[in-house]
PDB file of C-alpha atoms in Angstrom:
ATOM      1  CA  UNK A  15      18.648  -1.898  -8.018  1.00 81.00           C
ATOM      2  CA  UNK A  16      18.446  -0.772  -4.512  1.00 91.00           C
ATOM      3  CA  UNK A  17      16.721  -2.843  -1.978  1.00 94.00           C
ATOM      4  CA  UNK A  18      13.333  -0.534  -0.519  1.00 95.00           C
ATOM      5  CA  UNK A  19      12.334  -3.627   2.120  1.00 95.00           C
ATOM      6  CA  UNK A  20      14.231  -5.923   3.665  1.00 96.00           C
ATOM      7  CA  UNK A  21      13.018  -8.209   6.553  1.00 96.00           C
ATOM      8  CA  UNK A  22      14.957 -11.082   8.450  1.00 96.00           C
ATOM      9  CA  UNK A  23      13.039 -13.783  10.838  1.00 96.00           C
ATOM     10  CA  UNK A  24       9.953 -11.018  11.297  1.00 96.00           C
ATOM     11  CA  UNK A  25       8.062 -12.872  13.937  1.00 96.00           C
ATOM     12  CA  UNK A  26       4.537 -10.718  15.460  1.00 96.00           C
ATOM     13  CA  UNK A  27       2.645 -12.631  18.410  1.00 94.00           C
ATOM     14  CA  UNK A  28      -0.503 -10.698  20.241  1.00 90.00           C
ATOM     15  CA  UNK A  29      -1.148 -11.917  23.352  1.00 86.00           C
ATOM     16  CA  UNK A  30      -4.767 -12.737  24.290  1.00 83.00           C
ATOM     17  CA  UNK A  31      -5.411 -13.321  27.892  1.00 84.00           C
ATOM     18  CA  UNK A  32      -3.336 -16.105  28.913  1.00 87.00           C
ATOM     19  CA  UNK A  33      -2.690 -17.581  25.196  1.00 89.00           C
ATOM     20  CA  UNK A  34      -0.262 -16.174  22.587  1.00 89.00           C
ATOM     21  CA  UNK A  35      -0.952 -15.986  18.898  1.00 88.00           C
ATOM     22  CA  UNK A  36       1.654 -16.652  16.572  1.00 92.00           C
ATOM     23  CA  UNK A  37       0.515 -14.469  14.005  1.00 93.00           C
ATOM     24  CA  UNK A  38       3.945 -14.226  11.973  1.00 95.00           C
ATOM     25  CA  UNK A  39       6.141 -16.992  12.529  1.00 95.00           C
ATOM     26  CA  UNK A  40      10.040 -16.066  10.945  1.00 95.00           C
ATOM     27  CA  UNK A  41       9.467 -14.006   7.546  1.00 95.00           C
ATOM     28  CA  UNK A  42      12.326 -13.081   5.537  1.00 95.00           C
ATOM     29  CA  UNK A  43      11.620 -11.059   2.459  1.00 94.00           C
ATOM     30  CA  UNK A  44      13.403  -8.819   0.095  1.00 95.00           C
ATOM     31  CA  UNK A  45      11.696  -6.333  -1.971  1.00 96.00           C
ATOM     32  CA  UNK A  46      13.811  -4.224  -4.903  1.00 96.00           C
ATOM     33  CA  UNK A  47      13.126  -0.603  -6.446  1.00 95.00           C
ATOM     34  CA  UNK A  48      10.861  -1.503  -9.339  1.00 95.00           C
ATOM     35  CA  UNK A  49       9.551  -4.162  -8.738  1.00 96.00           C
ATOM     36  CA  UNK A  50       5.466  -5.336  -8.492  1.00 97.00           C
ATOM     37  CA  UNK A  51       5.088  -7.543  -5.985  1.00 96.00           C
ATOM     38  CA  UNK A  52       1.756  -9.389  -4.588  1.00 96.00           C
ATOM     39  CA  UNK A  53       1.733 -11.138  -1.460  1.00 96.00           C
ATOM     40  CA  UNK A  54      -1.085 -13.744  -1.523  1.00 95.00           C
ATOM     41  CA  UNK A  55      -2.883 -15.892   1.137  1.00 93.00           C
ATOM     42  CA  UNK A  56      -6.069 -16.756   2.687  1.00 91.00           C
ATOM     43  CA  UNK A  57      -7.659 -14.631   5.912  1.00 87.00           C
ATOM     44  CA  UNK A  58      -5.816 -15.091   8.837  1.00 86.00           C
ATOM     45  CA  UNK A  59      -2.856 -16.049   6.864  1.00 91.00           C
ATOM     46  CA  UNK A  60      -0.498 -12.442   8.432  1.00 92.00           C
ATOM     47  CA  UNK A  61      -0.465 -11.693   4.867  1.00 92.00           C
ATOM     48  CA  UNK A  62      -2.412  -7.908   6.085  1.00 91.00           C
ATOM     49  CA  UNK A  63       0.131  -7.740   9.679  1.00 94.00           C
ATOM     50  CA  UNK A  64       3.028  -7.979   6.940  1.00 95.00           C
ATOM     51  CA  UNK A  65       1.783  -4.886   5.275  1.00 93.00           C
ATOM     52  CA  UNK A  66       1.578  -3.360   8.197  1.00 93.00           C
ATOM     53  CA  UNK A  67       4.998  -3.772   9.383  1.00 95.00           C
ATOM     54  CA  UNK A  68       5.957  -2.521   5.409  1.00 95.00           C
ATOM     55  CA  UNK A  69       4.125   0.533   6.346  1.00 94.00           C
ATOM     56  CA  UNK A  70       5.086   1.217   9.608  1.00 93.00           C
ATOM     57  CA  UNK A  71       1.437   1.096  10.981  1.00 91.00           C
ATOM     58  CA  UNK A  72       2.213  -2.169  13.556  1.00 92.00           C
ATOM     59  CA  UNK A  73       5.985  -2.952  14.761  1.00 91.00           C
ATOM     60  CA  UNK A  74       6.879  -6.572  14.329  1.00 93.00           C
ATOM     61  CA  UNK A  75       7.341  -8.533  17.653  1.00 94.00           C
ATOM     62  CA  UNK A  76      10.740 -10.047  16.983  1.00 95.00           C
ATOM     63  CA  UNK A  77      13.413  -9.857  13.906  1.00 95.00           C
ATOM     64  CA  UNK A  78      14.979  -7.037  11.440  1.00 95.00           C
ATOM     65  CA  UNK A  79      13.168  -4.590   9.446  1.00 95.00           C
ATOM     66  CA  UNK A  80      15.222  -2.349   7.084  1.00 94.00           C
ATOM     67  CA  UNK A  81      13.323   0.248   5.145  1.00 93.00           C
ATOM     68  CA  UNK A  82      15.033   2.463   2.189  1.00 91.00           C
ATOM     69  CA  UNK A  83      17.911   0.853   4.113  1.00 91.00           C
ATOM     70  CA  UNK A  84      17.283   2.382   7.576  1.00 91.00           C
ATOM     71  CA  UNK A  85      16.353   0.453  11.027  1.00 92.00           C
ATOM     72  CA  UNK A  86      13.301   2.109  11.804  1.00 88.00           C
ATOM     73  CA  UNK A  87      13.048   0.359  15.384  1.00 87.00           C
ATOM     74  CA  UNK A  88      13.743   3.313  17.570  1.00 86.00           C
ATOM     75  CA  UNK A  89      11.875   5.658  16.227  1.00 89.00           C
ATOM     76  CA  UNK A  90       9.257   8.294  17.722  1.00 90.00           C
ATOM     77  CA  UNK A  91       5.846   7.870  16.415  1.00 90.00           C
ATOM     78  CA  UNK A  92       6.889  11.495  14.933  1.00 90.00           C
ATOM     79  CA  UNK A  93       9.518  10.126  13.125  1.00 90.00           C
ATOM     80  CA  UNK A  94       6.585   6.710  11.647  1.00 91.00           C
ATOM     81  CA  UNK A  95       4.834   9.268  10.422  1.00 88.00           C
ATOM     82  CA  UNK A  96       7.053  11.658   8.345  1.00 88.00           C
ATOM     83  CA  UNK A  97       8.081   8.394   7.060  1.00 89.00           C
ATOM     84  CA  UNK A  98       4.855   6.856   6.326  1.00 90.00           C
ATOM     85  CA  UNK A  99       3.900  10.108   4.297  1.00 86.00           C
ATOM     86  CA  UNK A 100       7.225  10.605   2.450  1.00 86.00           C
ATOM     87  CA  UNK A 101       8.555   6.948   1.692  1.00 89.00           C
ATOM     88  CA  UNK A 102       5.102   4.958   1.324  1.00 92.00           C
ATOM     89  CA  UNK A 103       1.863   5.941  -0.867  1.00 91.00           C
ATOM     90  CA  UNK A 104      -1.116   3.689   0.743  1.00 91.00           C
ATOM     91  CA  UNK A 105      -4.228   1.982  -1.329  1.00 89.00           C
ATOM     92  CA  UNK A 106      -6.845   0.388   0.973  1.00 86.00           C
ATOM     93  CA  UNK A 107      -9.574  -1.958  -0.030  1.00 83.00           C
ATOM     94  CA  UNK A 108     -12.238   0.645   1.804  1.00 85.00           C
ATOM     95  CA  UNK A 109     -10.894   3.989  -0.250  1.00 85.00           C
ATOM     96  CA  UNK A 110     -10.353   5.771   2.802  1.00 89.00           C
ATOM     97  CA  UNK A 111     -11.741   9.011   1.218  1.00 91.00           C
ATOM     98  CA  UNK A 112     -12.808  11.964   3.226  1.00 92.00           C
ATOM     99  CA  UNK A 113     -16.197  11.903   2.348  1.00 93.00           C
ATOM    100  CA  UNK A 114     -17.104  15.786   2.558  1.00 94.00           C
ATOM    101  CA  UNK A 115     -13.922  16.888   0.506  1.00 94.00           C
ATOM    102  CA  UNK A 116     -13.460  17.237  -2.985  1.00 96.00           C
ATOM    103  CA  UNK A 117     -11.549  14.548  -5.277  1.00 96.00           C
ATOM    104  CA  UNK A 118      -9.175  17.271  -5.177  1.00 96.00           C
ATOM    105  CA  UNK A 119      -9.378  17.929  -1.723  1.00 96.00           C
ATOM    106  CA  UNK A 120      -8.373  14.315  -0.807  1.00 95.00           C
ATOM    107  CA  UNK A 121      -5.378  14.163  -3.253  1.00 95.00           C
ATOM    108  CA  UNK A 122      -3.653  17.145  -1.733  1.00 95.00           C
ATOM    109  CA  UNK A 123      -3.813  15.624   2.006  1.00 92.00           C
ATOM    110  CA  UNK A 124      -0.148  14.076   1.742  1.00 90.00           C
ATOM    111  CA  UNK A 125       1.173  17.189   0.467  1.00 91.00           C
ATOM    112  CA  UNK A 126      -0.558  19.319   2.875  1.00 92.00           C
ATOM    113  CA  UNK A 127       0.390  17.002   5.758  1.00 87.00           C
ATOM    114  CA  UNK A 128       4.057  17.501   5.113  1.00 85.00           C
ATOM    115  CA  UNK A 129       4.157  20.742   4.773  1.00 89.00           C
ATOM    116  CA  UNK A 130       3.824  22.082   1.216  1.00 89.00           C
ATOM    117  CA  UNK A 131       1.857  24.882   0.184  1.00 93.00           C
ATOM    118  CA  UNK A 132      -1.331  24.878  -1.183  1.00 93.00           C
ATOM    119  CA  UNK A 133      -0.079  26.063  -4.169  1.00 94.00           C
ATOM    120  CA  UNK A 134       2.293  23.268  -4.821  1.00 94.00           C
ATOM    121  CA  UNK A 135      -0.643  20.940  -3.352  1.00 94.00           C
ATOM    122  CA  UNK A 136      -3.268  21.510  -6.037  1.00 94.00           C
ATOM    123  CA  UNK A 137      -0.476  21.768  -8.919  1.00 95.00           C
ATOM    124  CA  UNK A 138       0.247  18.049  -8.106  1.00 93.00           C
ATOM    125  CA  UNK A 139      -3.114  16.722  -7.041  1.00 95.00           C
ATOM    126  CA  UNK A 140      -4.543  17.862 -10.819  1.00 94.00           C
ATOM    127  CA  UNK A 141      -1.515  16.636 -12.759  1.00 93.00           C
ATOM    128  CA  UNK A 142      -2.196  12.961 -10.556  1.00 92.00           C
ATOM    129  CA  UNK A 143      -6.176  12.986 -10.693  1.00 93.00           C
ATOM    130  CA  UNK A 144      -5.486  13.312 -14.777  1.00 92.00           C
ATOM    131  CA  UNK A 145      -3.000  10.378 -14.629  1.00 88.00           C
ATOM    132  CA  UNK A 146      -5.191   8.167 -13.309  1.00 90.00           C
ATOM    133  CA  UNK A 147      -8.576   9.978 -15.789  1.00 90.00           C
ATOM    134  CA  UNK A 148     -10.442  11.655 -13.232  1.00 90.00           C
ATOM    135  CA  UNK A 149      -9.434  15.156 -14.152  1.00 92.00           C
ATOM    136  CA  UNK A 150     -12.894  15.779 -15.324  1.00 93.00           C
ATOM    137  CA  UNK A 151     -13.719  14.835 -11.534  1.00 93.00           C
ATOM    138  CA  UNK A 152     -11.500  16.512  -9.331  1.00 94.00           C
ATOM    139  CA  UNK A 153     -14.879  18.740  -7.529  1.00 95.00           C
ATOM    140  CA  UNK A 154     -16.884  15.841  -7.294  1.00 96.00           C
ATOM    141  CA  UNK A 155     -17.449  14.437  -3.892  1.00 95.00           C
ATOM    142  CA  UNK A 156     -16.374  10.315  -3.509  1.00 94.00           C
ATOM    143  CA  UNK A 157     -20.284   9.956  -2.853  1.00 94.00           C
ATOM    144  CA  UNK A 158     -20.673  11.147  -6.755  1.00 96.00           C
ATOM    145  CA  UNK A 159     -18.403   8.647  -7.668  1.00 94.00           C
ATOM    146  CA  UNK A 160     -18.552   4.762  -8.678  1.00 92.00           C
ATOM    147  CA  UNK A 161     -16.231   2.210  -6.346  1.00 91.00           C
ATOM    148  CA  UNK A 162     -13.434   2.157  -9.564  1.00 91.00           C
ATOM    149  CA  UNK A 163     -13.353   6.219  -9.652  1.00 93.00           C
ATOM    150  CA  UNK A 164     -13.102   6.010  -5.902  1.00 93.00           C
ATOM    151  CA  UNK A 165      -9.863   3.682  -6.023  1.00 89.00           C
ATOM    152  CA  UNK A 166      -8.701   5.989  -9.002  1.00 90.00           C
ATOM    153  CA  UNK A 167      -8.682   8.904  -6.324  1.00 94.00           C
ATOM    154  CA  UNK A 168      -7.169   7.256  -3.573  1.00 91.00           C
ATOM    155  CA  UNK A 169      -4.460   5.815  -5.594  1.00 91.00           C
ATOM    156  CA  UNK A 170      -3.730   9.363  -6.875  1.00 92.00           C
ATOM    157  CA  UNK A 171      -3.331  10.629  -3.459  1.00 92.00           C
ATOM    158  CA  UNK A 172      -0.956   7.213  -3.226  1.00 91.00           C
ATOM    159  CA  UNK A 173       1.223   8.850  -5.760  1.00 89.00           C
ATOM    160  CA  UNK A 174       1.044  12.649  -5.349  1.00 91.00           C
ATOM    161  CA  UNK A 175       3.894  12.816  -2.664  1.00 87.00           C
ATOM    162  CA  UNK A 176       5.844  10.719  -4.987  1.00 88.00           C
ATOM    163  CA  UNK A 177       6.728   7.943  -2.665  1.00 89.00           C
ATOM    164  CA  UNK A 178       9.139   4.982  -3.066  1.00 89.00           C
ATOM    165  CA  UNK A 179       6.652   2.521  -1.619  1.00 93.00           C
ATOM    166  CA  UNK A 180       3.447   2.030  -3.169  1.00 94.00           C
ATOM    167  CA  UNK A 181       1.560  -0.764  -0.418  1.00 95.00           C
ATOM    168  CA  UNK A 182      -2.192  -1.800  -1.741  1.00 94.00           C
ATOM    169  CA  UNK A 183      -4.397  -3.805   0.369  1.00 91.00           C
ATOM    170  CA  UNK A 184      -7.204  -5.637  -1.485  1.00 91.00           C
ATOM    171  CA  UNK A 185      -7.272  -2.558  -3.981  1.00 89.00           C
ATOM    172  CA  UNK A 186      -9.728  -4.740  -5.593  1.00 88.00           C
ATOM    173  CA  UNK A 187     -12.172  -6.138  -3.219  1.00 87.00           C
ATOM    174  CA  UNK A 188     -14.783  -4.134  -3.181  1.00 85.00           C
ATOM    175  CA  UNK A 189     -15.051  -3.597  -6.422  1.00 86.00           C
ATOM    176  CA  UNK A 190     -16.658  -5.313  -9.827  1.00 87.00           C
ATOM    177  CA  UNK A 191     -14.772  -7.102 -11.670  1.00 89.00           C
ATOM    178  CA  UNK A 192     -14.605  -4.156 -14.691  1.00 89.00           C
ATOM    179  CA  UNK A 193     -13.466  -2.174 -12.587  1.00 87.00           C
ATOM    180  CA  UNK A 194     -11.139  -4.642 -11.094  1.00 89.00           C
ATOM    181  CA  UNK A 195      -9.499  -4.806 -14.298  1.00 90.00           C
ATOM    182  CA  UNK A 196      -9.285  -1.102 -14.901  1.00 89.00           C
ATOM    183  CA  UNK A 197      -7.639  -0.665 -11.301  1.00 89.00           C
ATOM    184  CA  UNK A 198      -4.780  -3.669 -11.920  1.00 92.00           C
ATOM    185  CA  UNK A 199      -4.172  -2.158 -15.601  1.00 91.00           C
ATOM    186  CA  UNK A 200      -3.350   1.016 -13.559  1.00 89.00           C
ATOM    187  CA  UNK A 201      -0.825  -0.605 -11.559  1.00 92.00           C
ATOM    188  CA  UNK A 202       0.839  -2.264 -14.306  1.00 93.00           C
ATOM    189  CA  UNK A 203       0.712   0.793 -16.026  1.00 90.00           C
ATOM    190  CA  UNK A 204       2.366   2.543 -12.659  1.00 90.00           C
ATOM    191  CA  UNK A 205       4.840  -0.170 -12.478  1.00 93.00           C
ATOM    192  CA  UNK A 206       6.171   0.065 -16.184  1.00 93.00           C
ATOM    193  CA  UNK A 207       6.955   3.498 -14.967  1.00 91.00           C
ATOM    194  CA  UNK A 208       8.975   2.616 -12.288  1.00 91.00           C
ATOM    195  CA  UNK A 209       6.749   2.783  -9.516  1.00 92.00           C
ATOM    196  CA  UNK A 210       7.352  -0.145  -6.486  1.00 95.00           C
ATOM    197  CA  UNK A 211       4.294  -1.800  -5.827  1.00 96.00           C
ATOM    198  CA  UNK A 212       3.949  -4.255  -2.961  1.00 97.00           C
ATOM    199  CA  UNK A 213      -0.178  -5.592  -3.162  1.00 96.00           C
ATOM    200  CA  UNK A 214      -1.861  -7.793  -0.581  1.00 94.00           C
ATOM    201  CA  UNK A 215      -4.746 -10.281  -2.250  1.00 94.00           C
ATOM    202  CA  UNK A 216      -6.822 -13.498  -1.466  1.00 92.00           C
ATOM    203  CA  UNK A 217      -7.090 -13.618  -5.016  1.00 92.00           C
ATOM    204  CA  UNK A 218      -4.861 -15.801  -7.102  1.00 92.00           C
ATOM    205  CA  UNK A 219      -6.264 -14.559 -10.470  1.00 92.00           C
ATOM    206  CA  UNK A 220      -5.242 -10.920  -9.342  1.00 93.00           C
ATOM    207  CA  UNK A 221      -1.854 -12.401  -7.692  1.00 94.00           C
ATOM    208  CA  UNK A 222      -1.303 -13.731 -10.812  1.00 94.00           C
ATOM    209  CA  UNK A 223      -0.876 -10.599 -12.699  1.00 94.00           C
ATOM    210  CA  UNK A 224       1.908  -8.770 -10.576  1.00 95.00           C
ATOM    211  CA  UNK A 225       5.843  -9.616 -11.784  1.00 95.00           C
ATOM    212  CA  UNK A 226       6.466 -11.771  -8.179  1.00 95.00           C
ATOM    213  CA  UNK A 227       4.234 -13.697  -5.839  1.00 95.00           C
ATOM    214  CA  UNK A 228       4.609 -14.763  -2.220  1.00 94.00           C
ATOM    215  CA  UNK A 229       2.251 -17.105  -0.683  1.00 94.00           C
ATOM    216  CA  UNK A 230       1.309 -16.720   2.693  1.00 94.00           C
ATOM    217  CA  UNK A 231      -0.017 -19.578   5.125  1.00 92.00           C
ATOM    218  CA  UNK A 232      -0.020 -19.736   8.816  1.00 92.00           C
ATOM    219  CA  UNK A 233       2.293 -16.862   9.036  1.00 93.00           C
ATOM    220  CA  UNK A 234       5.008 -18.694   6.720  1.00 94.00           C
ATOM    221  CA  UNK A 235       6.523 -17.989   3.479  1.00 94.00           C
ATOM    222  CA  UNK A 236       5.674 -21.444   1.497  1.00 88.00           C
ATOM    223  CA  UNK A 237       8.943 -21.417  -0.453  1.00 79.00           C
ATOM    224  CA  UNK A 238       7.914 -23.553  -3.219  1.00 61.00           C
ATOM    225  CA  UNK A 239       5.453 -21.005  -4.592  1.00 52.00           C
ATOM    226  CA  UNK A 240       7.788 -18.104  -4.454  1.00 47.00           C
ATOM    227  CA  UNK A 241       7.620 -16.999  -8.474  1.00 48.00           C
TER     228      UNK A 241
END
């Protein structure tokens, strides 16, 4: 199996005003094609700034960050992007829907956004809105739709590009805890396909049910809880 993330000593520090915080303190982390990984800890625990390193969104402050095997340090914000849309799928606790577009409308972004037609764009959006059962919603606006359906959608548009990287941040949070359930059987479900799943919780019950854990505190791996 080939390694997707690999990161030595990442360190991140913000500086505010005349203090610096040590937000990340010397991670080192290994994450293989295939597996379902959740990455647990308490607010303010860095457990969110490591995702966002992962994803390319914030650059670490110190250390090495190999993604798909490639040093992404030098390159352009051009360059982030092609690779945050091609290599990395993204759930978010909030949905991040575009409210006044279709189910459909919101699935096809990432193919859009890199250039396929529109064609090829709603071919894949329908055949992901059906994998995740919301073929039967794909005109409906994410205002017609309950929190669970929402996550449904934006995990299809996760997967319609077909990424290597699936990153979820509290895909759970805001919803109940039915539809909690319905939204981790998904990703187990993904996983057992293949699918690379790297999910950030404060939950230990939904921690619990990916294939790896990694607890989080003060910006450290604690090593004796690594499963």
């Amino acid at each position: 199996m080939k390694t997707i993330i690999e990161m030595t000593n990442i360190k991140k520090s913000y500086k505010m005003g005349d203090n610096i915080l040590e937000v990340l303190k010397g991670i080192d982390l290994s994450i293989t094609e295939g597996e379902f990984v959740a990455i647990l800890g308490p607010s303010g625990s860095g457990k969110s700034t490591i995702m966002n390193i992962m994803g390319c969104i914030d650059a670490k402050s110190q250390g090495k960050y190999l993604l798909d095997g490639k040093n992404i340090e030098n390159f352009s914000e051009d360059e982030l992007a092609i690779v945050r849309n091609d290599k990395i799928g993204f759930v978010f606790q909030k949905f991040n829907l575009l409210p006044r577009l279709s189910t459909l409308n919101n699935v096809e972004m990432p193919i859009l956004l890199r250039g396929g037609s529109s064609k090829e764009a709603k071919t894949k959006a329908k055949v992901y809105l059906d994998m995740v059962g919301l073929g039967d919603r794909m005109h409906h606006k994410p205002i017609e739709l309950s929190g669970g359906q929402q996550q449904r959608v934006a995990i299809a548009r996760a997967l319609v590009g077909e990424p290597e990287l699936i990153l979820a941040d509290e895909p759970t949070g805001n919803l109940d805890q039915t539809s909690g359930k319905e939204i981790m059987a998904l990703f187990k479900k993904l996983n057992d396909e293949g699918n690379t799943i790297v999910m950030i919780t404060h939950d230990e019950k939904i921690a619990s049910q990916a294939k790896r854990v990694i607890r989080i505190v003060d910006g450290l791996i604690e090593p004796s809880f690594i499963l």
